[in-house]
């Protein structure tokens, strides 16, 4: 089946009090089986009626998404959760009450009513209640749960502004609701509650530390653990969260991630830049605010130097991460070098995305 071509409507929606007429139009499209991109607090989502298998198939086609990568179902009230899962455990309720609405996705046993198209054939379903007035109002107006992956073409950095959705999906979806830039910039944390130990399948907006404060036994799954996360993992590897095995977020041009102590990172980036240049390459650097002057003063300076944010403000780094990766494709540079960041708090999600974005090209110099 081919993806449907569509004329993509674009509405600028009030992000605090979304206009009733726009919600009416968007929710009608959802009920009729259409695809609507909408803002959430994490990234923009590409929504369809989660209970309509054909609408859900269109999501995969529009994104070019592998069919074995399941979708998150978005809700905006507790009753809907009961129609999606056969069992709401104590732990699920506790976490939902603490972190919903918000950037936490819970993997739960699938209710038979949830189409297997949503879960990519799995007997589990991922559910999240997003914290954004437009997302919540849209779900309520639609009257059905909304299946929504990030609204990017598969493999591209996730969209943090409506213009990114436009770039990737214009002509492939029915409507984009532009509610301005998102507030968080990385996706939700995916937490599997179907095993014996609650396991983080994808680090995200709710940090491991926040989860452990409520549930000390939460652990980091191997696919999302720092040392093993790599976009170079062979596609046949059985990954607990199917989406984690694919290369993701990658700019078209090569990106090398340099990890380690800050001083070591800086020295290595300058050295690698010199080597690449000796081979005639134009080199870009994605740097922290703190390192900017160091690269700026290199002679000659890099061909492109972009500040991603302060090392002391991981929330700020998260917010601009995907936008920075998207911009890499717009500049006249052959190869990019990016600084690694500390892996506490949101740093875990940031490093997970960077490791995938560099397709396994990581330099970790000995200290
Ligand atoms: O913040 C977010 O989560 C955004 C916004 C739009 O809500 N959505 C998002 O969706 O990032 P997506 O499709 O880009 O990523 C969903 C992740 C994938 O890694 C997928 O494999 C995993 O969730 N996932 C979905 N259902 C699952 C399941 N039943 N078991 C394990 N992992 C699942
Ligand atoms: Mg995604």
Tab-separated table of C-alpha atoms and ligand atoms in Angstrom:
chain	number	residue	atom	x	y	z
A	1	UNK	CA	0.000	0.000	0.000
A	2	UNK	CA	1.262	3.471	-0.889
A	3	UNK	CA	0.907	6.463	1.340
A	4	UNK	CA	-1.991	8.700	0.444
A	5	UNK	CA	-1.086	12.060	-1.041
A	6	UNK	CA	-2.849	14.851	0.754
A	7	UNK	CA	-3.221	18.580	0.668
A	8	UNK	CA	-1.734	19.609	3.991
A	9	UNK	CA	-3.691	22.312	5.794
A	10	UNK	CA	-1.802	24.473	8.264
A	11	UNK	CA	-3.454	26.218	11.206
A	12	UNK	CA	-1.756	28.467	13.724
A	13	UNK	CA	-3.384	27.467	16.965
A	14	UNK	CA	-3.322	29.267	20.307
A	15	UNK	CA	-1.075	27.023	22.449
A	16	UNK	CA	-2.765	27.985	25.712
A	17	UNK	CA	-6.420	28.218	24.670
A	18	UNK	CA	-6.774	26.414	21.343
A	19	UNK	CA	-9.543	27.802	19.114
A	20	UNK	CA	-12.719	25.671	19.257
A	21	UNK	CA	-13.222	25.771	15.480
A	22	UNK	CA	-9.706	24.455	14.846
A	23	UNK	CA	-10.173	21.665	17.376
A	24	UNK	CA	-13.468	20.775	15.746
A	25	UNK	CA	-11.794	20.554	12.334
A	26	UNK	CA	-8.793	18.587	13.584
A	27	UNK	CA	-10.845	16.148	15.640
A	28	UNK	CA	-13.221	15.516	12.730
A	29	UNK	CA	-10.221	14.656	10.558
A	30	UNK	CA	-9.005	12.208	13.219
A	31	UNK	CA	-12.421	10.532	13.457
A	32	UNK	CA	-12.576	10.263	9.651
A	33	UNK	CA	-9.250	8.412	9.518
A	34	UNK	CA	-6.970	11.353	8.658
A	35	UNK	CA	-3.523	12.288	9.983
A	36	UNK	CA	-3.060	15.405	12.097
A	37	UNK	CA	0.273	16.708	13.433
A	38	UNK	CA	-0.030	18.461	16.779
A	39	UNK	CA	2.248	19.892	19.471
A	40	UNK	CA	2.933	18.049	22.714
A	41	UNK	CA	5.252	19.181	25.520
A	42	UNK	CA	8.024	16.870	24.227
A	43	UNK	CA	8.003	16.979	20.405
A	44	UNK	CA	5.311	17.265	17.712
A	45	UNK	CA	3.265	14.097	17.245
A	46	UNK	CA	1.607	12.667	14.125
A	47	UNK	CA	-1.833	11.572	15.271
A	48	UNK	CA	-4.462	9.145	14.029
A	49	UNK	CA	-7.433	7.390	15.627
A	50	UNK	CA	-5.739	4.609	17.615
A	51	UNK	CA	-8.787	2.364	17.227
A	52	UNK	CA	-8.840	2.610	13.405
A	53	UNK	CA	-6.338	0.131	11.892
A	54	UNK	CA	-6.353	1.774	8.456
A	55	UNK	CA	-5.699	5.224	9.848
A	56	UNK	CA	-2.852	3.785	11.905
A	57	UNK	CA	-1.348	2.129	8.812
A	58	UNK	CA	-1.286	5.558	7.162
A	59	UNK	CA	0.994	6.810	9.949
A	60	UNK	CA	3.617	4.197	9.030
A	61	UNK	CA	3.312	5.033	5.344
A	62	UNK	CA	3.498	8.809	5.799
A	63	UNK	CA	6.607	8.522	7.981
A	64	UNK	CA	8.254	5.666	6.104
A	65	UNK	CA	8.370	3.928	9.485
A	66	UNK	CA	9.395	0.268	9.799
A	67	UNK	CA	6.264	-1.797	10.456
A	68	UNK	CA	7.776	-3.516	13.502
A	69	UNK	CA	8.126	-0.273	15.490
A	70	UNK	CA	5.005	0.224	17.647
A	71	UNK	CA	3.261	3.518	18.386
A	72	UNK	CA	2.412	5.332	21.614
A	73	UNK	CA	-1.301	5.805	22.327
A	74	UNK	CA	-2.148	9.228	23.769
A	75	UNK	CA	-4.986	9.737	26.247
A	76	UNK	CA	-6.321	12.667	28.250
A	77	UNK	CA	-8.306	10.968	31.027
A	78	UNK	CA	-8.095	7.884	33.244
A	79	UNK	CA	-11.159	6.150	31.809
A	80	UNK	CA	-9.496	5.806	28.423
A	81	UNK	CA	-6.669	3.858	30.019
A	82	UNK	CA	-9.140	1.131	30.957
A	83	UNK	CA	-10.071	0.625	27.306
A	84	UNK	CA	-6.417	0.209	26.287
A	85	UNK	CA	-5.008	-2.211	28.861
A	86	UNK	CA	-6.301	-5.326	30.608
A	87	UNK	CA	-4.547	-4.530	33.859
A	88	UNK	CA	-3.783	-1.259	35.595
A	89	UNK	CA	-1.367	-2.335	38.322
A	90	UNK	CA	-0.701	-0.429	41.547
A	91	UNK	CA	2.621	0.670	40.102
A	92	UNK	CA	1.027	1.942	36.883
A	93	UNK	CA	-1.514	3.931	38.861
A	94	UNK	CA	1.151	5.341	41.161
A	95	UNK	CA	3.332	6.466	38.266
A	96	UNK	CA	0.412	7.829	36.276
A	97	UNK	CA	-0.810	9.825	39.261
A	98	UNK	CA	2.663	11.213	39.864
A	99	UNK	CA	3.792	11.992	36.302
A	100	UNK	CA	0.665	12.368	34.118
A	101	UNK	CA	-0.016	14.516	32.302
A	102	UNK	CA	3.659	14.526	31.349
A	103	UNK	CA	6.552	13.001	29.412
A	104	UNK	CA	6.237	9.422	30.685
A	105	UNK	CA	5.034	6.517	28.528
A	106	UNK	CA	3.977	3.299	30.257
A	107	UNK	CA	4.177	-0.057	28.481
A	108	UNK	CA	1.247	-2.173	29.711
A	109	UNK	CA	-0.597	-5.358	28.706
A	110	UNK	CA	-2.610	-4.716	25.508
A	111	UNK	CA	-6.418	-4.701	25.616
A	112	UNK	CA	-7.871	-6.789	22.755
A	113	UNK	CA	-9.595	-3.650	21.446
A	114	UNK	CA	-6.214	-2.049	20.594
A	115	UNK	CA	-5.397	-2.921	16.976
A	116	UNK	CA	-2.208	-4.901	16.441
A	117	UNK	CA	-1.251	-2.237	13.869
A	118	UNK	CA	-0.686	0.112	16.817
A	119	UNK	CA	1.477	-2.291	18.806
A	120	UNK	CA	3.274	-3.767	15.774
A	121	UNK	CA	1.938	-7.176	16.721
A	122	UNK	CA	3.016	-7.002	20.395
A	123	UNK	CA	0.783	-8.009	23.291
A	124	UNK	CA	1.806	-4.814	25.087
A	125	UNK	CA	0.703	-1.243	24.473
A	126	UNK	CA	2.521	2.034	25.188
A	127	UNK	CA	0.324	4.769	26.698
A	128	UNK	CA	0.973	8.385	27.561
A	129	UNK	CA	-1.062	11.391	28.725
A	130	UNK	CA	0.692	14.425	27.238
A	131	UNK	CA	0.925	17.750	29.051
A	132	UNK	CA	0.012	20.285	26.411
A	133	UNK	CA	-3.298	22.174	26.121
A	134	UNK	CA	-3.529	21.529	22.355
A	135	UNK	CA	-2.757	17.813	22.629
A	136	UNK	CA	-5.173	17.314	25.515
A	137	UNK	CA	-7.961	19.327	23.894
A	138	UNK	CA	-7.516	17.476	20.598
A	139	UNK	CA	-7.720	14.048	22.246
A	140	UNK	CA	-10.835	15.079	24.169
A	141	UNK	CA	-12.516	16.607	21.129
A	142	UNK	CA	-11.734	13.517	19.042
A	143	UNK	CA	-13.335	11.285	21.679
A	144	UNK	CA	-10.889	8.479	20.810
A	145	UNK	CA	-7.347	7.703	21.964
A	146	UNK	CA	-4.759	9.062	19.500
A	147	UNK	CA	-1.837	6.960	18.276
A	148	UNK	CA	1.078	9.294	17.602
A	149	UNK	CA	4.749	8.816	16.893
A	150	UNK	CA	6.993	11.850	16.552
A	151	UNK	CA	5.957	13.784	13.411
A	152	UNK	CA	9.191	13.381	11.455
A	153	UNK	CA	10.136	11.210	8.479
A	154	UNK	CA	11.557	8.022	9.945
A	155	UNK	CA	15.242	8.389	10.859
A	156	UNK	CA	15.184	12.219	10.940
A	157	UNK	CA	15.513	14.310	14.096
A	158	UNK	CA	12.169	14.698	15.903
A	159	UNK	CA	10.254	17.928	15.214
A	160	UNK	CA	10.297	20.599	17.893
A	161	UNK	CA	8.588	23.230	15.715
A	162	UNK	CA	5.756	23.009	13.192
A	163	UNK	CA	8.163	24.036	10.397
A	164	UNK	CA	10.075	20.782	10.976
A	165	UNK	CA	6.846	18.826	10.456
A	166	UNK	CA	6.274	20.808	7.255
A	167	UNK	CA	9.772	19.954	6.001
A	168	UNK	CA	9.208	16.237	6.513
A	169	UNK	CA	5.515	15.585	5.932
A	170	UNK	CA	3.928	18.233	3.715
A	171	UNK	CA	1.752	16.541	1.075
A	172	UNK	CA	1.571	13.337	3.135
A	173	UNK	CA	-0.765	14.337	5.995
A	174	UNK	CA	-4.042	16.244	6.220
A	175	UNK	CA	-3.316	18.913	8.832
A	176	UNK	CA	-0.583	20.546	10.904
A	177	UNK	CA	-1.604	22.367	14.076
A	178	UNK	CA	1.148	24.910	14.712
A	179	UNK	CA	1.188	25.653	18.426
A	180	UNK	CA	4.680	27.174	18.436
A	181	UNK	CA	7.910	25.585	19.661
A	182	UNK	CA	7.664	22.742	22.208
A	183	UNK	CA	8.802	23.168	25.815
A	184	UNK	CA	10.956	20.101	26.394
A	185	UNK	CA	12.602	19.026	23.146
A	186	UNK	CA	13.250	15.318	23.806
A	187	UNK	CA	10.620	12.600	23.748
A	188	UNK	CA	8.925	10.911	26.673
A	189	UNK	CA	10.614	8.272	28.803
A	190	UNK	CA	9.342	4.819	27.817
A	191	UNK	CA	8.976	2.623	30.909
A	192	UNK	CA	8.080	-1.062	30.581
A	193	UNK	CA	5.838	-2.276	33.405
A	194	UNK	CA	5.121	-5.715	31.925
A	195	UNK	CA	8.264	-7.463	33.228
A	196	UNK	CA	9.332	-8.334	36.760
A	197	UNK	CA	11.301	-5.076	37.171
A	198	UNK	CA	10.134	-1.686	35.811
A	199	UNK	CA	12.581	-0.985	33.003
A	200	UNK	CA	13.402	2.193	31.096
A	201	UNK	CA	13.348	1.281	27.412
A	202	UNK	CA	14.035	4.833	26.234
A	203	UNK	CA	15.389	7.626	28.460
A	204	UNK	CA	13.408	10.834	28.046
A	205	UNK	CA	11.718	13.788	29.689
A	206	UNK	CA	11.092	12.138	33.072
A	207	UNK	CA	14.547	11.283	34.378
A	208	UNK	CA	15.726	8.019	35.860
A	209	UNK	CA	16.311	9.886	39.138
A	210	UNK	CA	12.698	11.152	39.188
A	211	UNK	CA	11.368	7.641	38.597
A	212	UNK	CA	13.638	6.098	41.215
A	213	UNK	CA	12.455	8.621	43.804
A	214	UNK	CA	8.990	7.041	43.460
A	215	UNK	CA	10.073	3.509	42.573
A	216	UNK	CA	13.644	2.694	43.674
A	217	UNK	CA	13.731	-0.582	41.690
A	218	UNK	CA	13.450	1.144	38.272
A	219	UNK	CA	16.367	0.120	36.096
A	220	UNK	CA	17.766	1.165	32.757
A	221	UNK	CA	17.157	-1.414	30.005
A	222	UNK	CA	20.176	-2.652	28.117
A	223	UNK	CA	19.083	-1.107	24.810
A	224	UNK	CA	19.034	2.310	26.455
A	225	UNK	CA	22.035	1.808	28.740
A	226	UNK	CA	24.839	4.237	28.069
A	227	UNK	CA	27.508	1.798	27.006
A	228	UNK	CA	25.442	-0.242	24.602
A	229	UNK	CA	23.267	2.333	22.903
A	230	UNK	CA	24.534	2.563	19.379
A	231	UNK	CA	22.885	3.109	16.056
A	232	UNK	CA	25.207	0.515	14.599
A	233	UNK	CA	23.382	-2.326	16.368
A	234	UNK	CA	22.419	-4.878	13.729
A	235	UNK	CA	18.724	-4.738	12.805
A	236	UNK	CA	18.265	-8.393	13.688
A	237	UNK	CA	19.131	-7.845	17.355
A	238	UNK	CA	16.039	-8.392	19.473
A	239	UNK	CA	15.554	-5.077	21.251
A	240	UNK	CA	13.033	-4.816	24.069
A	241	UNK	CA	11.736	-1.509	22.682
A	242	UNK	CA	11.581	-2.141	18.971
A	243	UNK	CA	12.294	1.485	18.062
A	244	UNK	CA	15.633	1.440	19.874
A	245	UNK	CA	17.375	-0.739	17.316
A	246	UNK	CA	17.074	1.723	14.437
A	247	UNK	CA	19.467	4.526	13.547
A	248	UNK	CA	17.668	7.714	14.411
A	249	UNK	CA	17.841	11.471	14.555
A	250	UNK	CA	20.700	11.510	12.086
A	251	UNK	CA	21.627	14.440	9.896
A	252	UNK	CA	22.433	13.381	6.330
A	253	UNK	CA	26.075	14.357	6.779
A	254	UNK	CA	28.410	12.406	9.051
A	255	UNK	CA	28.510	13.347	12.713
A	256	UNK	CA	31.191	12.216	15.148
A	257	UNK	CA	30.430	12.231	18.876
A	258	UNK	CA	33.375	12.889	21.189
A	259	UNK	CA	32.869	11.613	24.747
A	260	UNK	CA	34.861	11.879	27.968
A	261	UNK	CA	36.080	14.544	30.378
A	262	UNK	CA	35.534	18.066	29.093
A	263	UNK	CA	39.232	18.905	28.697
A	264	UNK	CA	39.811	15.668	26.813
A	265	UNK	CA	36.805	16.293	24.575
A	266	UNK	CA	38.044	19.757	23.637
A	267	UNK	CA	41.565	18.591	22.850
A	268	UNK	CA	40.252	15.689	20.799
A	269	UNK	CA	37.842	17.864	18.817
A	270	UNK	CA	40.625	20.315	17.902
A	271	UNK	CA	42.898	17.436	16.912
A	272	UNK	CA	40.262	15.627	14.845
A	273	UNK	CA	39.310	18.897	13.157
A	274	UNK	CA	42.927	19.416	12.116
A	275	UNK	CA	43.154	15.876	10.719
A	276	UNK	CA	39.913	16.169	8.768
A	277	UNK	CA	40.997	19.488	7.341
A	278	UNK	CA	44.322	18.096	6.257
A	279	UNK	CA	42.190	15.772	4.118
A	280	UNK	CA	40.349	18.744	2.632
A	281	UNK	CA	37.078	18.456	4.605
A	282	UNK	CA	35.001	21.396	5.809
A	283	UNK	CA	34.362	20.812	9.505
A	284	UNK	CA	31.485	21.945	11.730
A	285	UNK	CA	31.470	21.814	15.536
A	286	UNK	CA	28.402	21.533	17.785
A	287	UNK	CA	29.604	22.858	21.111
A	288	UNK	CA	28.505	23.785	24.588
A	289	UNK	CA	28.385	27.461	25.468
A	290	UNK	CA	31.382	26.948	27.751
A	291	UNK	CA	33.565	25.568	24.955
A	292	UNK	CA	32.570	28.044	22.272
A	293	UNK	CA	35.483	30.472	22.811
A	294	UNK	CA	37.992	27.625	22.627
A	295	UNK	CA	36.910	26.465	19.185
A	296	UNK	CA	36.312	30.016	18.001
A	297	UNK	CA	39.930	30.869	18.730
A	298	UNK	CA	41.357	27.857	16.879
A	299	UNK	CA	43.310	28.953	13.857
A	300	UNK	CA	41.733	28.607	11.485
A	301	UNK	CA	38.354	28.434	13.298
A	302	UNK	CA	35.844	25.734	12.312
A	303	UNK	CA	33.856	26.251	9.102
A	304	UNK	CA	30.703	26.209	11.223
A	305	UNK	CA	30.346	26.581	14.974
A	306	UNK	CA	26.988	26.142	16.677
A	307	UNK	CA	26.254	26.528	20.386
A	308	UNK	CA	23.853	23.845	21.650
A	309	UNK	CA	23.408	25.304	25.146
A	310	UNK	CA	25.145	25.389	28.492
A	311	UNK	CA	26.607	22.248	30.083
A	312	UNK	CA	25.042	23.517	33.307
A	313	UNK	CA	21.539	23.695	31.848
A	314	UNK	CA	20.638	20.308	30.432
A	315	UNK	CA	17.025	21.405	29.898
A	316	UNK	CA	18.252	24.089	27.524
A	317	UNK	CA	20.454	21.575	25.698
A	318	UNK	CA	17.520	19.191	25.318
A	319	UNK	CA	15.335	21.965	23.952
A	320	UNK	CA	17.653	22.803	21.038
A	321	UNK	CA	19.140	19.369	20.378
A	322	UNK	CA	16.939	18.250	17.464
A	323	UNK	CA	16.817	21.713	15.892
A	324	UNK	CA	20.629	21.825	15.910
A	325	UNK	CA	20.812	18.388	14.280
A	326	UNK	CA	18.338	19.460	11.596
A	327	UNK	CA	20.337	22.595	10.851
A	328	UNK	CA	23.412	20.483	10.095
A	329	UNK	CA	21.860	19.558	6.758
A	330	UNK	CA	21.467	23.197	5.770
A	331	UNK	CA	25.090	24.344	6.032
A	332	UNK	CA	28.048	23.927	3.696
A	333	UNK	CA	30.053	21.528	5.836
A	334	UNK	CA	31.229	17.957	5.110
A	335	UNK	CA	31.421	16.542	8.619
A	336	UNK	CA	30.385	17.544	12.142
A	337	UNK	CA	31.996	16.990	15.538
A	338	UNK	CA	29.767	17.146	18.603
A	339	UNK	CA	30.657	17.360	22.296
A	340	UNK	CA	29.356	14.684	24.677
A	341	UNK	CA	27.522	15.705	27.865
A	342	UNK	CA	27.238	14.414	31.438
A	343	UNK	CA	24.772	11.546	31.793
A	344	UNK	CA	22.732	12.594	34.775
A	345	UNK	CA	19.178	13.942	34.627
A	346	UNK	CA	18.183	14.854	31.072
A	347	UNK	CA	21.783	14.157	30.034
A	348	UNK	CA	20.897	10.482	29.696
A	349	UNK	CA	18.234	11.238	27.068
A	350	UNK	CA	20.510	13.740	25.314
A	351	UNK	CA	23.395	11.269	25.057
A	352	UNK	CA	21.055	8.499	23.893
A	353	UNK	CA	19.881	10.719	21.005
A	354	UNK	CA	23.420	11.847	20.138
A	355	UNK	CA	24.727	8.269	20.076
A	356	UNK	CA	21.994	7.324	17.640
A	357	UNK	CA	22.470	10.461	15.572
A	358	UNK	CA	26.148	9.694	14.984
A	359	UNK	CA	25.375	6.178	13.707
A	360	UNK	CA	27.956	4.654	16.044
A	361	UNK	CA	30.799	7.048	15.114
A	362	UNK	CA	32.051	7.770	18.624
A	363	UNK	CA	35.516	8.812	19.768
A	364	UNK	CA	36.212	8.173	23.444
A	365	UNK	CA	39.839	9.119	23.953
A	366	UNK	CA	41.807	7.580	26.838
A	367	UNK	CA	42.255	10.102	29.644
B	1	LIG	O1	7.297	12.185	23.584
B	1	LIG	C1	6.938	11.229	22.890
B	1	LIG	O2	6.929	10.061	23.315
B	1	LIG	C2	6.478	11.520	21.454
B	1	LIG	C3	5.211	12.393	21.534
B	1	LIG	C4	4.602	12.626	20.160
B	1	LIG	O3	4.308	11.815	22.405
B	1	LIG	N1	6.244	10.315	20.732
B	1	LIG	C5	7.261	9.511	20.320
B	1	LIG	O4	6.849	8.406	19.574
B	1	LIG	O5	8.427	9.730	20.542
B	1	LIG	P1	7.832	7.522	18.703
B	1	LIG	O6	6.940	6.644	17.921
B	1	LIG	O7	8.742	8.392	17.954
B	1	LIG	O8	8.597	6.637	19.742
B	1	LIG	C6	7.902	5.621	20.451
B	1	LIG	C7	8.858	4.697	21.159
B	1	LIG	C8	9.619	3.821	20.187
B	1	LIG	O9	10.953	3.643	20.657
B	1	LIG	C9	8.820	2.512	20.254
B	1	LIG	O10	9.575	1.386	19.907
B	1	LIG	C10	8.411	2.487	21.715
B	1	LIG	O11	8.108	3.837	22.009
B	1	LIG	N2	7.225	1.641	21.934
B	1	LIG	C11	5.966	1.871	21.532
B	1	LIG	N3	5.151	0.852	21.888
B	1	LIG	C12	5.914	-0.034	22.552
B	1	LIG	C13	5.663	-1.298	23.167
B	1	LIG	N4	4.449	-1.847	23.173
B	1	LIG	N5	6.698	-1.936	23.765
B	1	LIG	C14	7.937	-1.376	23.765
B	1	LIG	N6	8.232	-0.192	23.202
B	1	LIG	C15	7.249	0.477	22.592
B	2	LIG	MG1	10.290	9.081	16.892
